[in-house]
Short mmCIF file of C-alpha atoms in Angstrom, two decimals:
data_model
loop_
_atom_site.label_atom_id
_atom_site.label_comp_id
_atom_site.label_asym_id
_atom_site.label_seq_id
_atom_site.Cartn_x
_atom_site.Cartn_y
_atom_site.Cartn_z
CA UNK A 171 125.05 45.25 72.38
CA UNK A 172 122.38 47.57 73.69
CA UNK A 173 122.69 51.10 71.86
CA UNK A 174 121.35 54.11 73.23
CA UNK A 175 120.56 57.58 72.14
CA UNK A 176 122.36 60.49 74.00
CA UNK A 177 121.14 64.07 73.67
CA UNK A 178 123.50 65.80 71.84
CA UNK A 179 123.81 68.75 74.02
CA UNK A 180 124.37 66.54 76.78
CA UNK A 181 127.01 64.61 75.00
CA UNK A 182 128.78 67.57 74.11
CA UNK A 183 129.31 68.26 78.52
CA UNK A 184 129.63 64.78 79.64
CA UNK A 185 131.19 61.68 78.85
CA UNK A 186 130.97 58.09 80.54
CA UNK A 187 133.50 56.90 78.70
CA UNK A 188 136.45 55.80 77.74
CA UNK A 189 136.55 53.20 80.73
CA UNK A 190 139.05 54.24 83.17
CA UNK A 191 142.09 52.03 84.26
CA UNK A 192 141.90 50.89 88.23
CA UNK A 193 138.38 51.54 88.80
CA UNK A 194 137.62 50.38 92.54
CA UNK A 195 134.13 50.09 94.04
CA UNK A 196 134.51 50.69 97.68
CA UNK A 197 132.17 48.16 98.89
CA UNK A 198 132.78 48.06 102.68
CA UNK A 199 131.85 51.86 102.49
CA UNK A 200 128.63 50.81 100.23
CA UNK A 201 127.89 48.16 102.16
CA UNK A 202 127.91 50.14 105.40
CA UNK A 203 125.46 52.80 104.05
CA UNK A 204 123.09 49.78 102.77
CA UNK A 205 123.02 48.07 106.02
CA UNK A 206 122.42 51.41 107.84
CA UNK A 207 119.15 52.15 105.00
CA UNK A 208 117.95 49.24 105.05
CA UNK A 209 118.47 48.03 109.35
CA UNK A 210 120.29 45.01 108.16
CA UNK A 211 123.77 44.10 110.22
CA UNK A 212 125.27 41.96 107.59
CA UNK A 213 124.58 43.06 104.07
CA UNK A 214 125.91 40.85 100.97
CA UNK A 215 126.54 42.63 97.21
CA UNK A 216 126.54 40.38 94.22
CA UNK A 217 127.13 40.70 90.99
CA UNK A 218 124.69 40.74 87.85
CA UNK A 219 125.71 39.05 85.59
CA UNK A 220 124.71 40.62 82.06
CA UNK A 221 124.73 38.74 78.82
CA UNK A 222 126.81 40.41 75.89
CA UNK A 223 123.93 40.68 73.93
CA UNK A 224 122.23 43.66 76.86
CA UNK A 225 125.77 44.55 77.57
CA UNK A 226 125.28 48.21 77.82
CA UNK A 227 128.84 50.05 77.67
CA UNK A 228 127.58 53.45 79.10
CA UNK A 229 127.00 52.05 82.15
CA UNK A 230 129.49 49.11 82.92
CA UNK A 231 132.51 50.00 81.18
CA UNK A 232 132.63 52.83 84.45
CA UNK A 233 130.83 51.24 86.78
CA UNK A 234 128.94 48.03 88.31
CA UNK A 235 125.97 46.78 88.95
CA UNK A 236 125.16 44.34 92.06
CA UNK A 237 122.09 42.53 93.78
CA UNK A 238 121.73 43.52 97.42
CA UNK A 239 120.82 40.35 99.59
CA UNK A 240 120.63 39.61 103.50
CA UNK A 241 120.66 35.49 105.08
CA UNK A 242 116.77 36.07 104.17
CA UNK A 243 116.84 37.00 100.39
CA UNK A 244 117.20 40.34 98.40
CA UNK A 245 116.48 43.26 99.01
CA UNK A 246 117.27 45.62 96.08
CA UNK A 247 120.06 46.82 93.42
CA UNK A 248 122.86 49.05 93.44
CA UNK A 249 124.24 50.82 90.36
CA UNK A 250 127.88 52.10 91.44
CA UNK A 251 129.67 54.09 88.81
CA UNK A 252 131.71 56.57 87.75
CA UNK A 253 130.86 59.77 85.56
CA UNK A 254 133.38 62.31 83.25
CA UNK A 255 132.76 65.67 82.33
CA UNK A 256 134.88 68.03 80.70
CA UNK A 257 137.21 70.74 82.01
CA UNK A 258 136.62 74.18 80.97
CA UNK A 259 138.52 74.55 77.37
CA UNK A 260 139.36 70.86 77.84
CA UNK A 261 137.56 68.53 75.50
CA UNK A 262 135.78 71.04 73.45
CA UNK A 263 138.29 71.96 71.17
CA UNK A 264 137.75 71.12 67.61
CA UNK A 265 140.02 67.39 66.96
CA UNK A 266 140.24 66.49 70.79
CA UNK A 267 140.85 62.62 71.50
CA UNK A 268 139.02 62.78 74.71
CA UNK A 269 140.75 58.97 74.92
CA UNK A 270 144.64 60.39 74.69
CA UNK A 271 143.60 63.31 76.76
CA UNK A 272 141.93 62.30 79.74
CA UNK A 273 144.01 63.07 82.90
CA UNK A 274 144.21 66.25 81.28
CA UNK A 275 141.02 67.27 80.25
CA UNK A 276 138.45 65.08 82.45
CA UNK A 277 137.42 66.08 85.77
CA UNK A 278 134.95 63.07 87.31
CA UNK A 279 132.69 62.25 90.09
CA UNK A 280 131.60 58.65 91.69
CA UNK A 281 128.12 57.69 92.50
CA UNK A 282 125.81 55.38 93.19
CA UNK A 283 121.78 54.35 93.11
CA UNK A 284 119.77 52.03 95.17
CA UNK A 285 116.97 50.46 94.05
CA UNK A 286 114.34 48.45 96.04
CA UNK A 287 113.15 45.07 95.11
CA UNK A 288 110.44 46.83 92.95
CA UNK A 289 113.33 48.92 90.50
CA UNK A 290 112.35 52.03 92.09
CA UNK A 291 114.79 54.49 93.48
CA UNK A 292 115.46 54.53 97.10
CA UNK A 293 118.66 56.27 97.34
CA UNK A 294 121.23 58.28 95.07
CA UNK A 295 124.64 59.46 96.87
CA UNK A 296 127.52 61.23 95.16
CA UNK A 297 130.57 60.07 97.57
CA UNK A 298 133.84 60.62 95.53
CA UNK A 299 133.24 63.99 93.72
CA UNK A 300 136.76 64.99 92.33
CA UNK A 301 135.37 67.88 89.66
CA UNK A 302 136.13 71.23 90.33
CA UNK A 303 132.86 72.65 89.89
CA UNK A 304 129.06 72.17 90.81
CA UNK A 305 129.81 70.24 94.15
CA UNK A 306 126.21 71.19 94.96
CA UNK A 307 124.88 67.66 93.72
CA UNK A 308 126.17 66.28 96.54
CA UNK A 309 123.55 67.72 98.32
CA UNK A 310 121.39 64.85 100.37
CA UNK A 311 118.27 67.48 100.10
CA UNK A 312 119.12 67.72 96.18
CA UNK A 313 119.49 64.30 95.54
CA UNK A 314 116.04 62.99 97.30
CA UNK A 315 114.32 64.36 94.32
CA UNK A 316 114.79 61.08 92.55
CA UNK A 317 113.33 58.78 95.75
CA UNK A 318 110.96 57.03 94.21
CA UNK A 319 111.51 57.30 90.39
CA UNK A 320 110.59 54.14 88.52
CA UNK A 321 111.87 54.63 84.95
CA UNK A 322 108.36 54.91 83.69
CA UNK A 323 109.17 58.38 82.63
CA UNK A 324 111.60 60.38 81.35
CA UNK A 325 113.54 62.96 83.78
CA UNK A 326 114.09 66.44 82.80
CA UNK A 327 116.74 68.27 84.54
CA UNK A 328 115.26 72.13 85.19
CA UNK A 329 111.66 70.05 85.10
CA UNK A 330 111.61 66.99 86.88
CA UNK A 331 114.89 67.59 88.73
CA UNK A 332 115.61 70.74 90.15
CA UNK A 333 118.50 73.08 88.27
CA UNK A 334 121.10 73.89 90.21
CA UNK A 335 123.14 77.37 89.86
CA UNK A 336 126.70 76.75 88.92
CA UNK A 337 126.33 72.86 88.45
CA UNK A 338 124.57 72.60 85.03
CA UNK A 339 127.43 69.41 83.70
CA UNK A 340 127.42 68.04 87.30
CA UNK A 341 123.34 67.91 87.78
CA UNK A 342 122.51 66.98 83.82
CA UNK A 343 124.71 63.87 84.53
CA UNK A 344 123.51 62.71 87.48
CA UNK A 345 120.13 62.79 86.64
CA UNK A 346 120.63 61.11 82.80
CA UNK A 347 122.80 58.42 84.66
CA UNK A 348 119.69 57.58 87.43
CA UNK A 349 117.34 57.91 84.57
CA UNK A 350 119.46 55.45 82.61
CA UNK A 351 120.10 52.79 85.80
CA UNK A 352 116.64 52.41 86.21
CA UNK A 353 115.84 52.03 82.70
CA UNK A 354 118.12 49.27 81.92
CA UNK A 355 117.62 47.25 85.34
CA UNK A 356 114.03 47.12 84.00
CA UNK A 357 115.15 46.03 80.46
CA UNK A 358 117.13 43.37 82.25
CA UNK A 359 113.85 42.02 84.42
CA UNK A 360 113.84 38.80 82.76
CA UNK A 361 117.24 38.24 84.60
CA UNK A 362 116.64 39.71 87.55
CA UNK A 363 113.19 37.67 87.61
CA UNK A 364 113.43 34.46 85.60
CA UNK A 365 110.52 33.35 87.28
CA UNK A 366 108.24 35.67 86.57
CA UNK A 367 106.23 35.41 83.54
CA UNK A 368 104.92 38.67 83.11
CA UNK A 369 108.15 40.48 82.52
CA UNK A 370 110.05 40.01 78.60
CA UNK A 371 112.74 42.46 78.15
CA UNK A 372 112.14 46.13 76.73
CA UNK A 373 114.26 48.83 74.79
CA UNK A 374 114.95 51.85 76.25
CA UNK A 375 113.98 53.99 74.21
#
């Protein structure tokens, strides 16, 4: 099991978890939006599979991960998944199960991230936002900020990322859960690339 370190203050705004009962990937909608980026007509998602030992529960318990292939071979990775964050009053109180709670306290938006064949970002969309609040990171302008991250680095919302007025919860998440796709797809390099002897997998750190 792959354990990672969540800021505190960010932890204390947004949640991916618990996992959420009946979470659908629209993948005719994905795979029209892939086929129109990358000029392909017929556009096939599949699976990665991920060993239990680099399971990593912050990211697939909500959401899935697939590679992106044409009749000629691949041609990236999508990350499709689903973030909570709180309501105001909601999941802040002192002795809230945020698990019993959820319909009730939990707004949530869906997302996903395209990567090339090279992990780097080509595309983030948000295109199920269902919070009540900071709607602004649906922006397209917004979201082109993280074209070309490579997980190299680190992203700092206010920094890296632009801050947005009114959509502090909304834009932290976003940009932790890019930050955090890219990250692990490189940690998982020896399955994405078994031939490749260069690569060995990492810890995200």
């Amino acid at each position: 099991m792959v354990k990672i370190l969540i800021p505190f203050a960010l932890c204390c705004l947004v949640s991916f978890s618990p996992p959420i009962p009946g979470f659908e990937v629209n993948l005719k909608s994905v795979k029209k939006d892939l086929g129109n980026l990358f000029h392909k007509e017929e556009i096939e998602l599949v699976d990665i599979e991920v060993p239990d030992s680099l399971y990593n529960s912050l990211l697939l318990d909500n959401g899935r991960m697939y590679n992106i292939k044409d009749g000629l071979g691949l041609l990236g990775y999508v990350y499709i998944g689903r973030v909570f964050s709180c309501r105001a009053g909601g999941c802040s109180e002192e002795g809230v199960d945020p698990g019993a709670v959820l319909d009730e306290d939990f707004e949530y938006f869906d997302y996903y991230v395209i990567l090339g064949s090279g992990l780097d970002v080509v595309k983030v969309k948000v295109y199920n936002y269902q919070a009540t609040h900071g709607q602004a990171i649906c922006s397209t302008g917004w979201l082109k900020q993280f074209i070309g991250y490579d997980g190299n680095e680190k992203l700092s919302y206010g920094k890296d990322i632009d801050a947005i007025s009114g959509a502090t919860i909304s834009a932290n998440a976003i940009t932790y859960g890019v930050q955090e796709t890219v990250q692990y797809l490189k940690l998982l390099e020896p399955i994405l690339f078994p031939e490749a002897p260069h690569v060995r997998a990492g810890v995200i750190k």
